[in-house]
mmCIF file of C-alpha atoms in Angstrom:
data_model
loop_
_atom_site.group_PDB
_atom_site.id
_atom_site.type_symbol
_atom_site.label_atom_id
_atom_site.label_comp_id
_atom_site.label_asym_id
_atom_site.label_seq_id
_atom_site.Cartn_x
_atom_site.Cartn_y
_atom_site.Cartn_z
ATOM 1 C CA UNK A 175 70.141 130.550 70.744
ATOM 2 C CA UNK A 176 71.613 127.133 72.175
ATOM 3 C CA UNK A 177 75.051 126.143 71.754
ATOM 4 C CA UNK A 178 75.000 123.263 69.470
ATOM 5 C CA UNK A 179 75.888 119.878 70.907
ATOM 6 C CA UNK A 180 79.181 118.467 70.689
ATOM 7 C CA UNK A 181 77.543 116.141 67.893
ATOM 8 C CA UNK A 182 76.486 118.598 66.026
ATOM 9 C CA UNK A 183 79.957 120.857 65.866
ATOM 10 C CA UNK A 184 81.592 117.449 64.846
ATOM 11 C CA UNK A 185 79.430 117.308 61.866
ATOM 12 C CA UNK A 186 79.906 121.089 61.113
ATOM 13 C CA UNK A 187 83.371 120.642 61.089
ATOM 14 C CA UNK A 188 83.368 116.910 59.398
ATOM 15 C CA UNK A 189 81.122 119.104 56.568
ATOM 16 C CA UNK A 190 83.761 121.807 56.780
ATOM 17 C CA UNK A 191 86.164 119.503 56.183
ATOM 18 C CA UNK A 192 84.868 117.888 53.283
ATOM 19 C CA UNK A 193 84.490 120.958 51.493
ATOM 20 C CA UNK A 194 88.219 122.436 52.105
ATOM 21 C CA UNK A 195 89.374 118.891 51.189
ATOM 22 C CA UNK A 196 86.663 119.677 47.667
ATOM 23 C CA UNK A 197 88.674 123.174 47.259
ATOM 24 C CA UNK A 198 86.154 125.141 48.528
ATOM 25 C CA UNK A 199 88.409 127.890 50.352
ATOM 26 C CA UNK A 200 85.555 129.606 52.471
ATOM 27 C CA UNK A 201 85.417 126.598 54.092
ATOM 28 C CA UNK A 202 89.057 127.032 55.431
ATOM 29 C CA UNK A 203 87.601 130.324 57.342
ATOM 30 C CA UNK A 204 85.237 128.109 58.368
ATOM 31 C CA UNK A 205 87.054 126.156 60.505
ATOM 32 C CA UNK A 206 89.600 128.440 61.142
ATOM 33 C CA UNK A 207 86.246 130.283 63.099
ATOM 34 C CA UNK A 208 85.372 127.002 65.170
ATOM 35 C CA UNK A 209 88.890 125.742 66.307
ATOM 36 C CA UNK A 210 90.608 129.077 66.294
ATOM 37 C CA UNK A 211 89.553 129.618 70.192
ATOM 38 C CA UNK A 212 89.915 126.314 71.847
ATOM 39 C CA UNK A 213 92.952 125.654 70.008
ATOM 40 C CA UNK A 214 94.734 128.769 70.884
ATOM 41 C CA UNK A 215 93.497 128.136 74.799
ATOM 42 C CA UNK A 216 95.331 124.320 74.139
ATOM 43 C CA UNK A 217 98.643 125.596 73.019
ATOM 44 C CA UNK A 218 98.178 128.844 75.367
ATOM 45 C CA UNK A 219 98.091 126.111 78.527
ATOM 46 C CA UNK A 220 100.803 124.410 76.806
ATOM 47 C CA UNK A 221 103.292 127.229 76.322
ATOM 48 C CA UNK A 222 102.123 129.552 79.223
ATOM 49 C CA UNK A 223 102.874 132.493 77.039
ATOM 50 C CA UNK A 224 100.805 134.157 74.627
ATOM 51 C CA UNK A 225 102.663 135.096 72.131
ATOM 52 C CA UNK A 226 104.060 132.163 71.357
ATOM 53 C CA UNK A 227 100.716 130.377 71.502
ATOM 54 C CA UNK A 228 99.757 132.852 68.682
ATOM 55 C CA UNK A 229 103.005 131.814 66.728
ATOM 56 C CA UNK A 230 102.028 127.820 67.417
ATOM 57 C CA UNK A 231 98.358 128.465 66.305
ATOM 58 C CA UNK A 232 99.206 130.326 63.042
ATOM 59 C CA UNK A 233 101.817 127.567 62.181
ATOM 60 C CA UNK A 234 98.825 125.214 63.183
ATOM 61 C CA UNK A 235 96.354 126.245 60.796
ATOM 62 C CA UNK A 236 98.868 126.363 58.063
ATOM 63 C CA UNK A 237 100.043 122.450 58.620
ATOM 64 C CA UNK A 238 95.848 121.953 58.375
ATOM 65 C CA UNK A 239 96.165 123.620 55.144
ATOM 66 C CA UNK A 240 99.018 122.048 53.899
ATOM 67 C CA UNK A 241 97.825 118.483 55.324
ATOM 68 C CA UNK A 242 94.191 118.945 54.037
ATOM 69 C CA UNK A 243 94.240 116.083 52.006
ATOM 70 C CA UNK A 244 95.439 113.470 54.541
ATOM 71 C CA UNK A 245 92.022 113.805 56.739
ATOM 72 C CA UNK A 246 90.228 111.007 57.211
ATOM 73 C CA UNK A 247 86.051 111.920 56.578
ATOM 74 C CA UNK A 248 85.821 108.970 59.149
ATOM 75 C CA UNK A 249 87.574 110.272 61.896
ATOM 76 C CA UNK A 250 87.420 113.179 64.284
ATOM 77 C CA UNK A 251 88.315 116.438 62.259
ATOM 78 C CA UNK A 252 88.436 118.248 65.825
ATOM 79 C CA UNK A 253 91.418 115.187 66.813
ATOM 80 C CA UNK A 254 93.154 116.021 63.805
ATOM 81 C CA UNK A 255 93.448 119.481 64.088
ATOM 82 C CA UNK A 256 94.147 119.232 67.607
ATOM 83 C CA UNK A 257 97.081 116.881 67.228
ATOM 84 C CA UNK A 258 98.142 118.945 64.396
ATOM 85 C CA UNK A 259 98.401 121.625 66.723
ATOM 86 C CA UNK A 260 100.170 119.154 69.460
ATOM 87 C CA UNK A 261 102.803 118.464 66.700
ATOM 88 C CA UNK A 262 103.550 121.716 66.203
ATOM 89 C CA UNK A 263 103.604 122.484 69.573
ATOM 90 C CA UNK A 264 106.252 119.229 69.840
ATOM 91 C CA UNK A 265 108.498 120.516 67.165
ATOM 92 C CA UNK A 266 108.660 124.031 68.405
ATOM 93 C CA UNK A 267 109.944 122.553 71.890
ATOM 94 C CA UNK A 268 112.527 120.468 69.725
ATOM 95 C CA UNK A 269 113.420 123.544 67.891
ATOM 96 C CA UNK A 270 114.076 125.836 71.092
ATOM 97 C CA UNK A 271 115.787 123.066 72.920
ATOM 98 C CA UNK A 272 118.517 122.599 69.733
ATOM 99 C CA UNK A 273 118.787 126.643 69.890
ATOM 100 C CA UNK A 274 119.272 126.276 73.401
ATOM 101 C CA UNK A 275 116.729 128.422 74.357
ATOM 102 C CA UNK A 276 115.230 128.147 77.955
ATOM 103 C CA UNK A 277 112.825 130.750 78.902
ATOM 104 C CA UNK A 278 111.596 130.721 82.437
ATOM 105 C CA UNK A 279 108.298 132.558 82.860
ATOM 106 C CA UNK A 280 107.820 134.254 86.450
ATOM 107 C CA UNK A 281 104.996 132.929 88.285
ATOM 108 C CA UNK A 282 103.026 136.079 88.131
ATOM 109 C CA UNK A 283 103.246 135.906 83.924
ATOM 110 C CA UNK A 284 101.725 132.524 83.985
ATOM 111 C CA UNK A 285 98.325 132.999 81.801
ATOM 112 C CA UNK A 286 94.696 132.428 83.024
ATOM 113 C CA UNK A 287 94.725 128.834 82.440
ATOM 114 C CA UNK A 288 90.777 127.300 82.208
ATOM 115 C CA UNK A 289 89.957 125.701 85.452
ATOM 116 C CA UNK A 290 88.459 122.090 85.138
ATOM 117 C CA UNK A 291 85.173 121.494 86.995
ATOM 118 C CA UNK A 292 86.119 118.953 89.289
ATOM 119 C CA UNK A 293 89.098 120.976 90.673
ATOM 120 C CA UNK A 294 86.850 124.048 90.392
ATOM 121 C CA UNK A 295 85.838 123.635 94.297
ATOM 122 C CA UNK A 296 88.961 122.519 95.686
ATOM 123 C CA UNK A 297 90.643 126.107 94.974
ATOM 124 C CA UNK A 298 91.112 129.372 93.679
ATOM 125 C CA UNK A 299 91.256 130.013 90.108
ATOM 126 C CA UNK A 300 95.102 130.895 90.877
ATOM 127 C CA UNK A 301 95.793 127.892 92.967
ATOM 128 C CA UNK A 302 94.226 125.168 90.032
ATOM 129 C CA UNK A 303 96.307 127.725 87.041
ATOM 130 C CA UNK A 304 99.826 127.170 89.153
ATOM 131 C CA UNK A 305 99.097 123.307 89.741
ATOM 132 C CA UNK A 306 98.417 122.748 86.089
ATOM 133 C CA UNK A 307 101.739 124.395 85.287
ATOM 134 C CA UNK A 308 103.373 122.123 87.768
ATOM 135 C CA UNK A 309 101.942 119.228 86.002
ATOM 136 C CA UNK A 310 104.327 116.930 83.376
ATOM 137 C CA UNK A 311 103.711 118.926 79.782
ATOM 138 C CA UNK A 312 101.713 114.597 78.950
ATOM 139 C CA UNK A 313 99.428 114.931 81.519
ATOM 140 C CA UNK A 314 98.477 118.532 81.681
ATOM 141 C CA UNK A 315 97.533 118.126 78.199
ATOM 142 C CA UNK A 316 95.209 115.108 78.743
ATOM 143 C CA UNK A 317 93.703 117.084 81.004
ATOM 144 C CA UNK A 318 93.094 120.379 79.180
ATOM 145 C CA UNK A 319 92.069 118.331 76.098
ATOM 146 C CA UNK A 320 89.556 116.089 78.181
ATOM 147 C CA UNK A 321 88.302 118.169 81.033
ATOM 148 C CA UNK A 322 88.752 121.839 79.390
ATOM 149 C CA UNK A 323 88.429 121.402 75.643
ATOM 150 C CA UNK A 324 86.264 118.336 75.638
ATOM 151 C CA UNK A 325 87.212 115.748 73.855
ATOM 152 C CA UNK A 326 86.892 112.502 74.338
ATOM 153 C CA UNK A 327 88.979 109.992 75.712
ATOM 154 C CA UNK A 328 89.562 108.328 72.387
ATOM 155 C CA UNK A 329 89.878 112.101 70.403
ATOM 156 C CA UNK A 330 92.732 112.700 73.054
ATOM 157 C CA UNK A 331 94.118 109.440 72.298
ATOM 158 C CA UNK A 332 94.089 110.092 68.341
ATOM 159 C CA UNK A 333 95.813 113.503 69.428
ATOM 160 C CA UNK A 334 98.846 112.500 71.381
ATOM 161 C CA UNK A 335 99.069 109.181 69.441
ATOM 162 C CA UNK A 336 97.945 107.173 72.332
ATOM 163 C CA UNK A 337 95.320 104.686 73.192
ATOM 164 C CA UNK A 338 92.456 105.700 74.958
ATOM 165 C CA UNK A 339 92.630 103.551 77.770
ATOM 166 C CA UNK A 340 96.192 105.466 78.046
ATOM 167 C CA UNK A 341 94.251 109.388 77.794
ATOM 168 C CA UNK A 342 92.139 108.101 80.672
ATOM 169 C CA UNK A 343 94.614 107.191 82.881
ATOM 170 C CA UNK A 344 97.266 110.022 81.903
ATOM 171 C CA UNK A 345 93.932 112.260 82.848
ATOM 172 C CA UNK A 346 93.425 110.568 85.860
ATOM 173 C CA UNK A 347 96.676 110.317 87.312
ATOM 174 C CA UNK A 348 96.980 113.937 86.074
ATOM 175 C CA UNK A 349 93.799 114.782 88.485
ATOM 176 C CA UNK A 350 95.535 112.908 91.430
ATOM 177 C CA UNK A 351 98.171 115.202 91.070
ATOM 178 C CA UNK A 352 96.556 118.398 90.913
ATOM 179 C CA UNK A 353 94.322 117.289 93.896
ATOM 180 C CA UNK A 354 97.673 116.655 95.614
ATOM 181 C CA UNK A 355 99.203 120.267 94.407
ATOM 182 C CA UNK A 356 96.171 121.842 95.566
ATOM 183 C CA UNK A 357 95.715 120.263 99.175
ATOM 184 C CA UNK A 358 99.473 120.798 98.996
ATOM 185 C CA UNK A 359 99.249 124.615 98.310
ATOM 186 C CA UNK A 360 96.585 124.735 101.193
ATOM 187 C CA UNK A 361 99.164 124.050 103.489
ATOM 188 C CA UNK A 362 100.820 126.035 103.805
#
């Protein structure tokens, strides 16, 4: 069977949507099934630790049920969930950072981050996952939301409260940088 275009999950989830926002609760596990992945891969390239991704993802989906009833029919329910999850992911940074807590991972615990396609041939998949963790937490996630996820440049922009214009170029300048990392990395 053939994955179903990107048009065709945004109206499965706009439909999804509609129906959680109607009380229909099945609906919930619904899109819990269709964002569930990506979204834990997102915060998983965000944190670089499992674990807490899994904390940021449950704490996700329960902001998307508390916040059902602000989403917008007209709008991206993908973005919204997304930048639901980059909220959370915001606040738990602001939360560790007032506890003082700094945890250092060691380069050999970094996850498997997704490689983008046009870094794909420039390195190993090692090389392009150490390079995206060297990247500023802004830009790798234009990148993983754009070139790994696949969202448009405006859905990125609705998601970290941007313009698009301002996606594109934190993407771009985000693939200068990893070009430089990698070439960088090669080296030495």
């Amino acid at each position: 069977m053939d994955k179903p275009s990107q048009g065709d999950s945004a109206k499965v989830l706009s439909t999804l949507m509609a129906a959680y926002q109607a009380g229909d609760e099945g609906a919930f596990e619904g899109l819990y099934e269709e964002l569930a992945g990506p979204v834990q891969s997102f915060l998983r390239s965000l944190t670089r630790n499992e674990s807490r991704a899994d904390d940021l993802l449950q704490e996700t989906f329960f902001h998307v049920h508390r916040a059902r009833q602000t989403y917008d029919p007209s709008r991206s329910a993908r973005a919204w969930v997304y930048a639901i999850a980059h909220n959370v992911f915001l606040m738990s940074c602001r939360s560790e950072k007032r506890r003082g807590r700094h945890e250092e991972l060691a380069e050999d615990e970094l996850p498997d981050v997704p490689v983008p396609p046009e870094v794909e041939s420039l390195a190993t998949r090692d090389a392009v996952r150490k390079a995206l963790a060297r990247l500023s937490i802004d830009r790798r996630e234009a990148v993983i939301l754009h070139h790994v996820q696949g969202l448009s440049f405006q859905e990125v922009g609705a998601v970290l409260g941007i313009t698009a214009m301002a996606a594109k170029l934190r993407s771009h300048r985000a693939m200068g940088e990893l070009r430089e990392f990698l070439e960088e990395g090669g080296r030495r």
